[in-house]
Coordinates of C-alpha atoms and ligand atoms in Angstrom, one line a residue:
X83 CA 2.1 6.5 -1.8
X84 CA 2.7 3.1 -3.2
X85 CA 1.0 3.2 -6.7
X86 CA 1.6 -0.4 -7.4
X87 CA 0.2 -1.6 -4.1
X88 CA -2.8 0.6 -4.3
X89 CA -3.7 -0.5 -7.8
X90 CA -3.1 -4.1 -7.0
X91 CA -5.1 -4.1 -3.8
X92 CA -8.0 -2.4 -5.5
X93 CA -8.0 -4.9 -8.4
X94 CA -7.8 -7.9 -6.0
X95 CA -10.7 -6.6 -4.0
X96 CA -12.8 -5.9 -7.1
X97 CA -12.2 -9.4 -8.4
X98 CA -12.3 -11.1 -5.1
X99 CA -9.0 -12.9 -5.8
X100 CA -5.2 -12.2 -6.0
X101 CA -4.0 -11.5 -9.4
X102 CA -0.4 -11.2 -10.7
X103 CA 0.1 -7.6 -11.8
X104 CA 3.0 -6.5 -14.0
X105 CA 4.3 -3.2 -15.1
X106 CA 5.3 -3.5 -18.8
X107 CA 8.4 -1.5 -19.8
X108 CA 6.6 -0.4 -22.9
X109 CA 3.4 1.5 -21.9
X110 CA 2.0 1.7 -25.4
X111 CA -0.8 -0.7 -24.5
X112 CA -1.3 0.0 -20.9
X113 CA 0.3 0.9 -17.6
X114 CA -0.3 -2.4 -16.0
X115 CA -0.9 -5.9 -17.3
X116 CA -2.1 -9.2 -15.9
X117 CA -2.1 -12.8 -17.2
X118 CA -4.7 -13.7 -14.6
X119 CA -7.2 -15.0 -17.2
X120 CA -4.6 -17.3 -18.7
X121 CA -3.7 -18.7 -15.3
X122 CA -7.3 -19.3 -14.2
X123 CA -8.9 -20.4 -17.5
X124 CA -8.4 -24.1 -17.0
X125 CA -9.7 -24.2 -13.5
X126 CA -12.9 -22.4 -14.3
X127 CA -13.3 -24.2 -17.6
X128 CA -13.3 -21.2 -19.8
X129 CA -11.5 -20.0 -22.9
X130 CA -8.7 -17.7 -21.7
X131 CA -9.6 -14.8 -24.1
X132 CA -13.3 -15.0 -23.1
X133 CA -12.4 -15.0 -19.4
X134 CA -10.0 -12.1 -20.0
X135 CA -12.8 -10.1 -21.6
X136 CA -15.0 -10.7 -18.4
X137 CA -12.1 -9.7 -16.1
X138 CA -11.1 -6.7 -18.1
X139 CA -14.7 -5.4 -18.0
X140 CA -14.8 -5.6 -14.2
X141 CA -11.4 -3.9 -13.9
X142 CA -12.6 -1.1 -16.2
X143 CA -15.3 -0.2 -13.6
X144 CA -12.6 0.9 -11.1
X145 CA -12.6 4.7 -10.9
X146 CA -8.9 5.1 -11.5
X147 CA -8.9 3.0 -14.7
X148 CA -9.6 4.7 -18.0
X149 CA -9.8 1.6 -20.1
X150 CA -8.7 -2.0 -20.4
X151 CA -8.1 -4.2 -23.4
X152 CA -7.4 -7.9 -24.2
X153 CA -4.3 -8.8 -26.2
X154 CA -2.9 -12.0 -27.6
X155 CA -4.0 -15.3 -26.0
X156 CA -5.6 -13.4 -23.0
X157 CA -3.4 -10.7 -21.6
X158 CA -5.3 -7.9 -20.0
X159 CA -3.9 -4.4 -20.4
X160 CA -4.9 -1.7 -17.9
X161 CA -4.6 2.0 -18.5
X162 CA -4.8 4.5 -15.6
X163 CA -6.5 7.8 -15.4
X164 CA -4.2 10.8 -15.8
X165 CA -5.5 12.6 -12.8
X166 CA -5.0 9.5 -10.7
X167 CA -1.4 9.3 -11.8
X168 CA -1.0 13.0 -11.1
X169 CA -2.3 12.6 -7.5
X170 CA -0.2 9.6 -6.9
X171 CA 3.0 11.3 -8.2
X172 CA 2.3 14.4 -6.1
X173 CA 2.8 12.5 -2.9
X174 CA 5.4 10.0 -4.2
X175 CA 7.9 10.6 -1.5
X176 CA 5.4 10.8 1.4
X177 CA 5.8 7.4 2.8
X178 CA 4.1 6.0 5.8
X179 CA 6.5 4.3 8.2
X180 CA 6.3 0.6 7.9
X181 CA 3.7 -1.1 10.1
X182 CA 6.2 -3.8 11.1
X183 CA 9.2 -1.7 12.4
X184 CA 12.2 -3.7 13.3
X185 CA 15.4 -3.0 15.3
X186 CA 18.2 -4.0 13.0
X187 CA 21.8 -4.2 13.9
X188 CA 23.9 -3.6 10.8
X189 CA 27.6 -4.7 10.8
X190 CA 29.5 -2.9 8.1
X191 CA 32.7 -0.9 7.7
X192 CA 34.5 -3.1 10.2
X193 CA 37.9 -1.5 9.5
X194 CA 41.1 -2.6 11.0
X195 CA 43.0 -0.5 13.5
X196 CA 46.5 0.5 12.4
X197 CA 45.8 -0.6 8.8
X198 CA 44.6 2.0 6.3
X199 CA 41.2 1.4 4.6
X200 CA 41.6 -0.4 1.3
X201 CA 39.4 -1.4 -1.6
X202 CA 38.0 -4.3 0.3
X203 CA 36.3 -1.8 2.6
X204 CA 34.6 0.1 -0.2
X205 CA 31.5 -2.0 -0.8
X206 CA 30.8 -2.8 2.8
X207 CA 30.9 1.0 3.6
X208 CA 28.8 2.2 0.6
X209 CA 26.3 -0.6 0.5
X210 CA 26.0 -0.8 4.3
X211 CA 25.4 2.9 4.7
X212 CA 22.8 3.1 1.9
X213 CA 21.0 0.1 3.4
X214 CA 21.0 1.9 6.8
X215 CA 19.5 5.0 5.2
X216 CA 16.8 3.0 3.4
X217 CA 15.9 1.1 6.6
X218 CA 15.6 4.4 8.6
X219 CA 13.7 6.0 5.8
X220 CA 11.1 3.2 6.0
X221 CA 10.8 3.7 9.7
X222 CA 13.0 0.9 11.1
X223 CA 15.4 1.4 14.0
X224 CA 18.7 0.6 12.3
X225 CA 21.9 0.8 14.2
X226 CA 25.4 0.6 12.7
X227 CA 28.2 -1.3 14.3
X228 CA 31.8 -0.7 13.1
X229 CA 33.2 -4.1 14.3
X230 CA 36.8 -3.0 14.1
X231 CA 39.7 -5.5 13.8
X232 CA 41.5 -4.4 16.9
X233 CA 42.3 -7.5 18.9
X234 CA 44.4 -10.0 17.0
X235 CA 47.9 -10.5 15.7
X236 CA 48.1 -7.2 13.7
X237 CA 47.8 -5.3 17.0
X238 CA 50.6 -7.4 18.5
X239 CA 52.8 -6.8 15.4
X240 CA 52.3 -3.1 15.6
X241 CA 53.2 -3.1 19.3
X242 CA 56.2 -5.2 18.6
X243 CA 57.3 -2.9 15.8
X244 CA 57.0 0.2 18.0
X245 CA 59.0 -1.6 20.7
X246 CA 61.7 -2.3 18.2
X247 CA 62.0 1.3 17.3
X248 CA 61.5 2.7 20.8
X249 CA 62.5 0.1 23.3
X250 CA 63.0 2.8 25.9
X251 CA 59.3 3.6 26.1
X252 CA 57.7 2.6 29.4
X253 CA 54.8 0.8 27.7
X254 CA 56.9 -2.4 27.3
X255 CA 57.6 -2.8 31.0
X256 CA 55.5 -5.3 32.9
X257 CA 55.2 -2.8 35.8
X258 CA 54.0 0.0 33.6
X259 CA 52.0 2.5 35.5
X260 CA 49.1 3.8 33.5
X261 CA 49.1 7.0 35.6
X262 CA 52.6 8.0 34.2
X263 CA 52.2 10.0 31.0
X264 CA 54.5 8.9 28.2
X265 CA 55.9 11.4 25.8
X266 CA 55.4 9.7 22.4
X267 CA 53.5 10.9 19.4
X268 CA 52.4 8.8 16.5
X269 CA 52.4 10.2 13.0
X270 CA 49.3 8.9 11.1
X271 CA 51.2 8.1 7.8
X272 CA 53.9 6.4 9.7
X273 CA 51.4 4.3 11.6
X274 CA 50.1 2.9 8.4
X275 CA 53.6 1.6 7.5
X276 CA 54.1 -0.2 10.8
X277 CA 51.9 -3.2 10.2
X278 CA 53.2 -4.0 6.7
X279 CA 56.8 -3.6 7.9
X280 CA 56.2 -5.7 11.0
X281 CA 54.4 -8.4 9.1
X282 CA 57.2 -8.7 6.5
X283 CA 59.8 -8.9 9.3
X284 CA 57.8 -11.6 11.1
X285 CA 57.9 -13.7 8.0
X286 CA 61.7 -13.6 7.9
X287 CA 62.6 -13.5 11.6
X288 CA 61.2 -16.3 13.8
X289 CA 62.4 -14.5 16.9
X290 CA 60.4 -11.4 16.1
X291 CA 57.4 -13.6 15.2
X292 CA 57.6 -15.4 18.5
X293 CA 57.9 -12.2 20.4
X294 CA 54.8 -10.8 18.7
X295 CA 52.9 -14.0 19.7
X296 CA 53.9 -13.3 23.3
X297 CA 52.7 -9.8 23.0
X298 CA 49.4 -10.9 21.6
X299 CA 48.8 -13.2 24.5
X300 CA 49.9 -10.6 27.1
X301 CA 47.8 -7.9 25.3
X302 CA 44.7 -10.1 25.4
X303 CA 45.3 -10.9 29.1
X304 CA 45.3 -7.1 29.7
X305 CA 48.9 -6.0 29.9
X306 CA 48.6 -2.3 31.0
X307 CA 51.5 -0.9 29.0
X308 CA 50.4 -2.5 25.7
X309 CA 46.9 -1.3 26.3
X310 CA 48.0 2.2 27.0
X311 CA 50.1 2.2 23.8
X312 CA 47.1 0.6 21.9
X313 CA 44.9 3.5 23.1
X314 CA 47.4 5.9 21.6
X315 CA 47.4 4.4 18.2
X316 CA 43.7 3.6 18.3
X317 CA 42.9 7.3 18.6
X318 CA 45.1 8.0 15.5
X319 CA 43.5 5.2 13.6
X320 CA 40.0 6.2 14.5
X321 CA 40.7 9.7 13.2
X322 CA 42.0 8.3 9.9
X323 CA 39.1 6.0 9.5
X324 CA 36.6 8.8 10.1
X325 CA 38.4 11.1 7.7
X326 CA 38.2 8.5 4.9
X327 CA 34.6 7.5 5.8
X328 CA 33.6 11.2 5.7
X329 CA 35.1 11.6 2.3
X330 CA 32.6 8.8 1.3
X331 CA 29.8 10.7 3.0
X332 CA 29.0 7.7 5.2
X333 CA 26.9 8.5 8.3
X334 CA 28.8 8.2 11.6
X335 CA 28.6 4.8 13.1
X336 CA 26.3 4.3 16.1
X337 CA 29.0 2.1 17.7
X338 CA 32.7 2.0 17.0
X339 CA 33.2 -1.1 18.9
X340 CA 35.2 -4.0 17.6
X341 CA 36.8 -7.2 18.6
X342 CA 38.4 -5.8 21.6
X343 CA 35.2 -4.5 23.1
X344 CA 33.5 -7.8 22.3
X345 CA 36.4 -9.6 24.1
X346 CA 35.2 -8.4 27.5
X347 CA 32.1 -10.6 27.1
X348 CA 34.2 -13.7 26.3
X349 CA 34.1 -15.2 29.8
X350 CA 30.3 -14.8 30.1
X351 CA 29.8 -16.4 26.7
X352 CA 32.3 -19.1 27.5
X353 CA 30.2 -20.0 30.6
X354 CA 27.0 -20.2 28.5
X355 CA 28.8 -22.5 26.0
X356 CA 30.4 -24.7 28.7
X357 CA 27.1 -25.1 30.5
X358 CA 25.6 -26.4 27.3
X359 CA 28.7 -28.6 26.7
X360 CA 29.3 -26.9 23.4
X361 CA 33.1 -26.5 23.7
X362 CA 35.3 -29.4 22.9
X363 CA 39.0 -29.9 22.7
X364 CA 40.5 -30.5 19.3
X365 CA 44.3 -30.8 19.2
X366 CA 44.8 -28.2 21.9
X367 CA 42.3 -25.8 20.4
X368 CA 38.8 -25.3 21.9
X369 CA 36.2 -25.6 19.3
X370 CA 32.4 -25.6 18.8
X371 CA 31.2 -28.3 16.4
X372 CA 28.7 -26.7 14.1
X373 CA 28.3 -29.4 11.5
X374 CA 24.9 -30.9 10.9
X375 CA 24.1 -34.3 9.6
X376 CA 22.4 -32.8 6.6
X377 CA 25.5 -30.9 5.5
X378 CA 26.9 -31.9 2.2
X379 CA 29.6 -29.2 2.0
X380 CA 32.5 -29.1 4.4
X381 CA 31.7 -27.4 7.7
X382 CA 34.7 -27.1 9.9
X383 CA 34.3 -26.5 13.7
X384 CA 34.2 -22.9 15.0
X385 CA 37.3 -21.9 16.8
X386 CA 36.7 -20.7 20.4
X387 CA 40.4 -20.5 21.2
X388 CA 43.3 -21.5 19.0
X389 CA 45.9 -24.0 20.0
X390 CA 47.9 -21.3 21.8
X391 CA 44.8 -20.4 23.9
X392 CA 44.3 -17.0 22.1
X393 CA 41.0 -15.4 21.4
X394 CA 40.0 -15.7 17.7
X395 CA 38.1 -13.8 15.1
X396 CA 35.4 -16.4 15.7
X397 CA 35.1 -16.1 19.4
X398 CA 35.0 -12.3 19.4
X399 CA 32.3 -12.4 16.7
X400 CA 30.2 -14.6 19.0
X401 CA 30.9 -12.3 21.9
X402 CA 29.8 -9.4 19.8
X403 CA 26.5 -11.1 19.2
X404 CA 26.0 -11.3 22.9
X405 CA 26.9 -7.7 23.4
X406 CA 24.5 -6.5 20.6
X407 CA 21.6 -8.5 22.1
X408 CA 22.3 -6.9 25.4
X409 CA 22.7 -3.4 23.9
X410 CA 20.0 -3.2 21.3
X411 CA 17.9 -6.3 21.6
X412 CA 17.6 -6.4 17.8
X413 CA 15.1 -8.3 15.6
X414 CA 17.8 -8.9 13.0
X415 CA 21.5 -8.8 12.6
X416 CA 22.8 -8.2 9.2
X417 CA 26.5 -8.4 8.2
X418 CA 27.9 -6.8 5.0
X419 CA 31.3 -8.3 4.1
X420 CA 33.1 -9.9 1.2
X421 CA 31.4 -13.1 0.0
X422 CA 34.6 -15.0 0.9
X423 CA 33.6 -14.7 4.5
X424 CA 30.3 -16.6 4.1
X425 CA 31.5 -19.8 5.7
X426 CA 32.6 -17.9 8.8
X427 CA 29.2 -16.3 9.1
X428 CA 27.3 -19.6 8.5
X429 CA 29.4 -21.0 11.4
X430 CA 28.8 -17.9 13.6
X431 CA 25.0 -18.1 13.0
X432 CA 24.9 -21.8 13.9
X433 CA 27.1 -21.4 17.0
X434 CA 25.1 -18.5 18.2
X435 CA 21.8 -20.4 17.7
X436 CA 23.2 -23.5 19.5
X437 CA 24.3 -21.3 22.4
X438 CA 20.8 -19.6 22.5
X439 CA 22.4 -16.2 22.0
X440 CA 20.4 -15.2 18.9
X441 CA 18.3 -17.3 16.5
X442 CA 19.8 -18.6 13.3
X443 CA 17.0 -17.3 11.0
X444 CA 17.3 -13.8 12.3
X445 CA 20.8 -13.4 11.0
X446 CA 21.8 -12.4 7.5
X447 CA 25.1 -12.2 5.8
X448 CA 25.1 -10.1 2.7
X449 CA 28.3 -11.2 0.9
X450 CA 29.4 -8.9 -1.9
X451 CA 31.4 -9.7 -4.9
X452 CA 34.9 -8.5 -5.8
X453 CA 35.9 -5.2 -7.4
X454 CA 38.0 -6.0 -10.4
X455 CA 40.3 -3.9 -12.6
X456 CA 39.9 -3.6 -16.4
X457 CA 41.7 -6.9 -16.8
X458 CA 38.9 -8.7 -14.9
X459 CA 41.2 -9.5 -11.9
X460 CA 40.9 -8.0 -8.4
X461 CA 41.8 -4.3 -8.6
X462 CA 45.3 -3.7 -7.4
X463 CA 47.8 -0.9 -7.3
X464 CA 50.7 -1.0 -9.8
X465 CA 52.9 -2.6 -7.2
X466 CA 50.4 -5.4 -6.7
X467 CA 48.9 -4.3 -3.3
X468 CA 45.3 -3.8 -2.4
X469 CA 44.5 -0.3 -3.5
X470 CA 44.0 2.2 -0.6
X471 CA 40.5 3.7 -0.3
X472 CA 41.9 7.2 -0.2
X473 CA 43.9 6.6 -3.4
X474 CA 40.8 5.3 -5.1
X475 CA 38.8 8.4 -4.1
X476 CA 41.7 10.5 -5.3
X477 CA 41.9 8.6 -8.6
X478 CA 38.2 9.2 -9.3
X479 CA 38.7 12.9 -8.4
X480 CA 41.5 13.2 -10.9
X481 CA 39.5 11.6 -13.6
X482 CA 36.6 14.0 -12.9
X483 CA 39.0 17.0 -13.1
X484 CA 40.4 15.8 -16.4
X485 CA 37.0 15.5 -17.9
X486 CA 36.0 18.9 -16.7
X487 CA 39.2 20.5 -18.1
X488 CA 38.6 18.8 -21.4
X489 CA 35.1 20.1 -21.6
X490 CA 36.4 23.7 -21.0
X491 CA 34.4 24.1 -17.9
X492 CA 35.7 25.6 -14.7
X493 CA 34.2 24.1 -11.5
X494 CA 35.3 24.5 -7.9
X495 CA 36.9 21.9 -5.7
X496 CA 33.7 21.2 -3.8
X497 CA 31.8 20.5 -7.0
X498 CA 34.5 18.2 -8.3
X499 CA 34.5 16.3 -5.0
X500 CA 30.7 15.9 -5.2
X501 CA 30.9 14.6 -8.8
X502 CA 33.7 12.2 -7.8
X503 CA 31.7 11.0 -4.8
X504 CA 28.7 10.3 -7.0
X505 CA 30.8 8.6 -9.6
X506 CA 32.3 6.2 -7.1
X507 CA 29.3 5.5 -5.0
X508 CA 26.7 5.2 -7.8
X509 CA 28.9 2.8 -9.7
X510 CA 29.2 0.7 -6.5
X511 CA 25.5 0.8 -5.8
X512 CA 24.1 0.1 -9.2
X513 CA 25.6 -3.4 -9.4
X514 CA 23.9 -6.4 -7.8
X515 CA 25.7 -6.7 -4.4
X516 CA 26.5 -10.3 -4.9
X517 CA 28.2 -10.0 -8.3
X518 CA 31.7 -8.8 -9.1
X519 CA 32.2 -5.6 -11.1
X520 CA 34.9 -3.8 -13.0
X521 CA 36.1 -0.5 -11.6
X522 CA 37.5 1.9 -14.1
X523 CA 37.9 5.5 -12.8
X524 CA 37.5 6.9 -16.3
X525 CA 34.3 5.0 -17.1
X526 CA 32.5 5.9 -13.9
X527 CA 33.1 9.6 -14.3
X528 CA 31.4 9.8 -17.7
X529 CA 28.6 12.4 -17.8
X530 CA 26.5 10.1 -20.0
X531 CA 25.1 6.6 -19.4
X532 CA 24.5 4.9 -16.2
X533 CA 26.8 6.9 -14.0
X534 CA 26.7 9.1 -10.9
X535 CA 27.6 12.3 -12.8
X536 CA 24.7 11.7 -15.1
X537 CA 22.4 11.4 -12.1
X538 CA 23.8 14.6 -10.5
X539 CA 23.6 16.4 -13.9
X540 CA 19.9 15.7 -14.1
X541 CA 19.3 16.8 -10.5
X542 CA 21.2 20.0 -11.2
X543 CA 19.2 20.6 -14.3
X544 CA 15.9 20.2 -12.4
X545 CA 17.1 22.5 -9.6
X546 CA 18.2 25.2 -12.0
X547 CA 14.8 25.3 -13.7
X548 CA 13.1 25.6 -10.2
X549 CA 15.6 28.3 -9.3
X550 CA 14.7 30.3 -12.3
X551 CA 11.1 30.4 -11.3
X552 CA 11.7 30.8 -7.6
X553 CA 8.7 32.3 -6.0
X554 CA 6.1 30.8 -8.4
X555 CA 3.9 28.1 -6.9
X556 CA 4.8 24.8 -8.4
X557 CA 1.9 22.6 -7.1
X558 CA -1.4 22.4 -8.8
X559 CA -4.5 20.2 -8.9
X560 CA -4.6 17.4 -11.5
X561 CA -4.7 18.8 -15.0
X562 CA -7.1 17.5 -17.7
X563 CA -4.6 15.9 -19.9
X564 CA -0.9 14.7 -19.9
X565 CA 1.3 14.1 -22.9
X566 CA 2.9 10.8 -23.3
X567 CA 6.3 12.0 -22.0
X568 CA 4.8 13.7 -19.1
X569 CA 2.7 10.6 -18.2
X570 CA 5.6 8.2 -18.4
X571 CA 7.7 10.4 -16.1
X572 CA 4.8 10.7 -13.6
X573 CA 4.3 7.0 -13.5
X574 CA 7.9 6.5 -12.7
X575 CA 7.8 9.1 -10.0
X576 CA 4.7 7.3 -8.5
X577 CA 6.7 4.1 -8.5
X578 CA 9.2 5.5 -5.9
X579 CA 7.7 3.9 -2.8
X580 CA 7.4 0.5 -4.3
X581 CA 11.0 0.6 -5.4
X582 CA 12.4 1.6 -2.0
X583 CA 10.4 -1.0 -0.2
X584 CA 11.5 -3.6 -2.7
X585 CA 15.1 -2.5 -2.2
X586 CA 14.8 -3.0 1.5
X587 CA 12.9 -6.3 1.3
X588 CA 15.3 -7.8 -1.2
X589 CA 18.4 -6.3 0.4
X590 CA 19.1 -4.8 -3.0
X591 CA 20.3 -1.1 -2.9
X592 CA 21.0 -1.5 -6.6
X593 CA 17.2 -1.1 -7.1
X594 CA 17.5 2.5 -5.8
X595 CA 20.4 3.3 -8.0
X596 CA 18.8 1.9 -11.1
X597 CA 15.5 3.5 -10.3
X598 CA 17.3 6.9 -10.1
X599 CA 18.8 6.2 -13.5
X600 CA 15.5 5.3 -15.1
X601 CA 13.9 8.3 -13.5
X602 CA 16.7 10.6 -14.9
X603 CA 16.3 9.2 -18.4
X604 CA 12.6 9.9 -18.3
X605 CA 13.3 13.4 -16.9
X606 CA 15.7 14.1 -19.8
X607 CA 13.3 12.8 -22.5
X608 CA 10.6 15.0 -20.9
X609 CA 12.9 18.0 -20.8
X610 CA 13.9 17.4 -24.4
X611 CA 10.3 17.1 -25.8
X612 CA 8.4 19.3 -23.5
X613 CA 9.6 22.9 -23.4
X614 CA 8.9 24.7 -20.1
X615 CA 10.2 28.2 -20.0
X616 CA 10.3 29.0 -23.7
X617 CA 8.2 32.0 -24.8
X618 CA 5.9 30.1 -27.0
X619 CA 4.7 27.7 -24.2
X620 CA 1.2 28.4 -23.0
X621 CA 0.7 29.3 -19.4
X622 CA -1.2 26.1 -18.8
X623 CA 1.5 23.9 -20.2
X624 CA 4.1 25.8 -18.3
X625 CA 2.4 25.5 -15.0
X626 CA 1.8 21.8 -15.5
X627 CA 5.4 21.1 -16.5
X628 CA 6.8 23.1 -13.7
X629 CA 4.7 21.1 -11.3
X630 CA 6.1 17.9 -12.9
X631 CA 9.7 19.3 -12.6
X632 CA 9.1 20.0 -9.0
X633 CA 7.8 16.4 -8.3
X634 CA 10.7 14.9 -10.3
X635 CA 13.2 17.0 -8.4
X636 CA 11.8 16.0 -5.0
X637 CA 11.8 12.3 -5.9
X638 CA 15.2 12.3 -7.4
X639 CA 16.6 14.2 -4.4
X640 CA 15.2 11.7 -2.0
X641 CA 16.8 8.8 -4.0
X642 CA 20.1 10.7 -4.1
X643 CA 19.9 11.2 -0.3
X644 CA 19.4 7.5 0.2
X645 CA 22.6 6.8 -1.8
X646 CA 24.4 9.4 0.3
X647 CA 25.4 11.5 -2.7
X648 CA 25.7 15.3 -2.6
X649 CA 24.3 17.6 -5.3
X650 CA 26.3 20.6 -6.4
X651 CA 24.6 23.9 -7.5
X652 CA 26.0 23.8 -11.0
X653 CA 27.8 21.3 -13.2
Ligands
LIG1465 N1 37.6 -6.5 10.0 C1 37.2 -7.5 9.0 C2 38.0 -7.3 7.7 O1 38.5 -6.2 7.5 C3 35.8 -7.5 8.7 C4 34.8 -7.8 9.9 C5 33.4 -8.0 9.5 N2 32.5 -8.1 10.6 C6 32.4 -9.0 11.5 N3 31.6 -9.0 12.5 N4 33.2 -10.1 11.4 O2 38.0 -8.2 6.9

C-alpha cells in the first residue's frame, strides 16, 4: 500500500484541488506538511495564515487524520491516526502490479569475450540487476541483454595469438572442415592472458598487427576455422563470466547475445538505411550523419563501416536494436554503461530513430560515474591496470575476514561471503548512479554507518528475535496507542511502496539502498528503546512490538532482495 499516495489522493479529493504534500524528516509537529495555503493565498486574496486555518480544519475532518495545526507563515502540519499507520504498515510490501506495465529491454553487463571482468563492469552489473529486480517487482516485463563484446579486434587478436602459439591447428586453414574435431583445450586463466599479450605485441609488431586485421575481416566474413576456434573460447569465457556474475548474485541474463549475434542483422539493417539514403561515404568509411542543426556540441557521424570496410561497435549496436525489436517488441530500451559512452548512445538513438527502427524518446542511457580509489583517481591495481572484478570481490572478502577476526567472532565461509557481497553491492547502490564514488574495501565492510554489513546485521537481529518466538502469532489488529519510536518506524515501513516506485520512475536504485539504511536506523532505535522479550515487558507491549518486528523484518527483507543481497543466519 502506498501511504503517501493514499493520503495525498484523499486530501486532494477533500479539498477539490491538488496540494503539494511533504514528509518532514522531523515528525515532532506532524507526519505530513503542506505549504498549499501559502501558494494559494494571493490568488484567493486571503491572508496565508487565515487560509491555512480553513484548509487545516477541512483536512482534520478526514478519518485517518488525528489533528492538524498551522505553523509559521502558513504551513499546515498533519498528524495521522495510529491505527491507520498500523494498517498501512501491515500491508507495506503488498504491492499491486503497476497499471501501466511495460516491456523493457535492459542492456547491462555487456562483458567482453576473452577479457576478464574488471572494475568497469561492476556498476553496470549491480545497478542493472537491481533495476531489473525493481522493474519486475512492480509488474513490468523486464528482459536483460548481455550485449557481449565478441565481434571486434580483440577477437582477432586472440585468434592471432593462438595461431602464433599453435600454428599447426586446423582452425587457421582456409579449407577448415567444421566436422573435423580439433584436439585443443583452452585453460581459462591462460585465455585471460591472450588478449593483453596480443595487444601489446600488436603495438610493437606491424606485421602481427596487419595479420590481426586480416583475421578480423575474415572472421567477420564468416571464416569457418576462426568461428570454430571462437566457439571454443567463447564457451570458456561464458563460463568465467557466469562464475563472476554469480559471485555478485546477479540474476542470469535473459539473453547472452552480443555484437556477433547482432551482426547477422547487419545486411537487413543496411538495406533499411540505404533505402532511406541514410548511409554516406566519408573518406572510405560508410557513415550516418546524425547531426542536427540545433546541436551546439560536436556530433560526429555514426560509423556504419570503418575505412577498411569492417563492422563497428556502432553498426552492431544498431543491428542489436533491430534484433531486440523483433525479439521482445519492447516499449523501452535502457542501457547501463559508463557515462563516457554517452555520445555513442546519443548517436545510436538518433540513428535508430532516423532509420525508423525504434523511436528516440523510448531509449534511455543511464551513464554511471567512475569508481575511484582513496586518492580520488580511477581505482587501479598496484601495477596500474584496471582492477579485476574477481580481485575486488576477494579484497572485500579479505577485509571482512580481518574485521571478524579482530572482533573475536568465528563465522563460516558462507557468512563471510554474504557480508562481503552486501558490503560491495550496497556501497555501489547507495550512491547516485551518475556520480563518481570512492571505493575503499576497509570502509565498505564496517559494521556501522551506511554500509551493507550494517543492513545485514539489522536483518539478522530482526530474524533472530522472530526465531526466538517461533510459533507465536505475530500479526494483530491495530493497537490503541503507539510510542514515538514505534510510530516512526511504522511510518517508514509504510513508505516502502512509494520509495520503490520512485526508485523505478527516477531510475534511482540508490533510493532503495538509502531507504533500507533509514529503515535500519529506525529499527535499531526502536530496538534500543522498546524492550521486547525482557521479563518486565507487559504481554500487550510484547505482542505489539513483536508484530512491529515482523513487519520491519518483512519490509527490510524485500528491500534486501531487490538489491540482490543475501542474509546469513547469524553475524
Ligand atoms: N562491451 C562494452 C564494454 O565493455 C559495453 C557494451 C555496452 N552495451 C552496448 N549495447 N553498447 O565497454
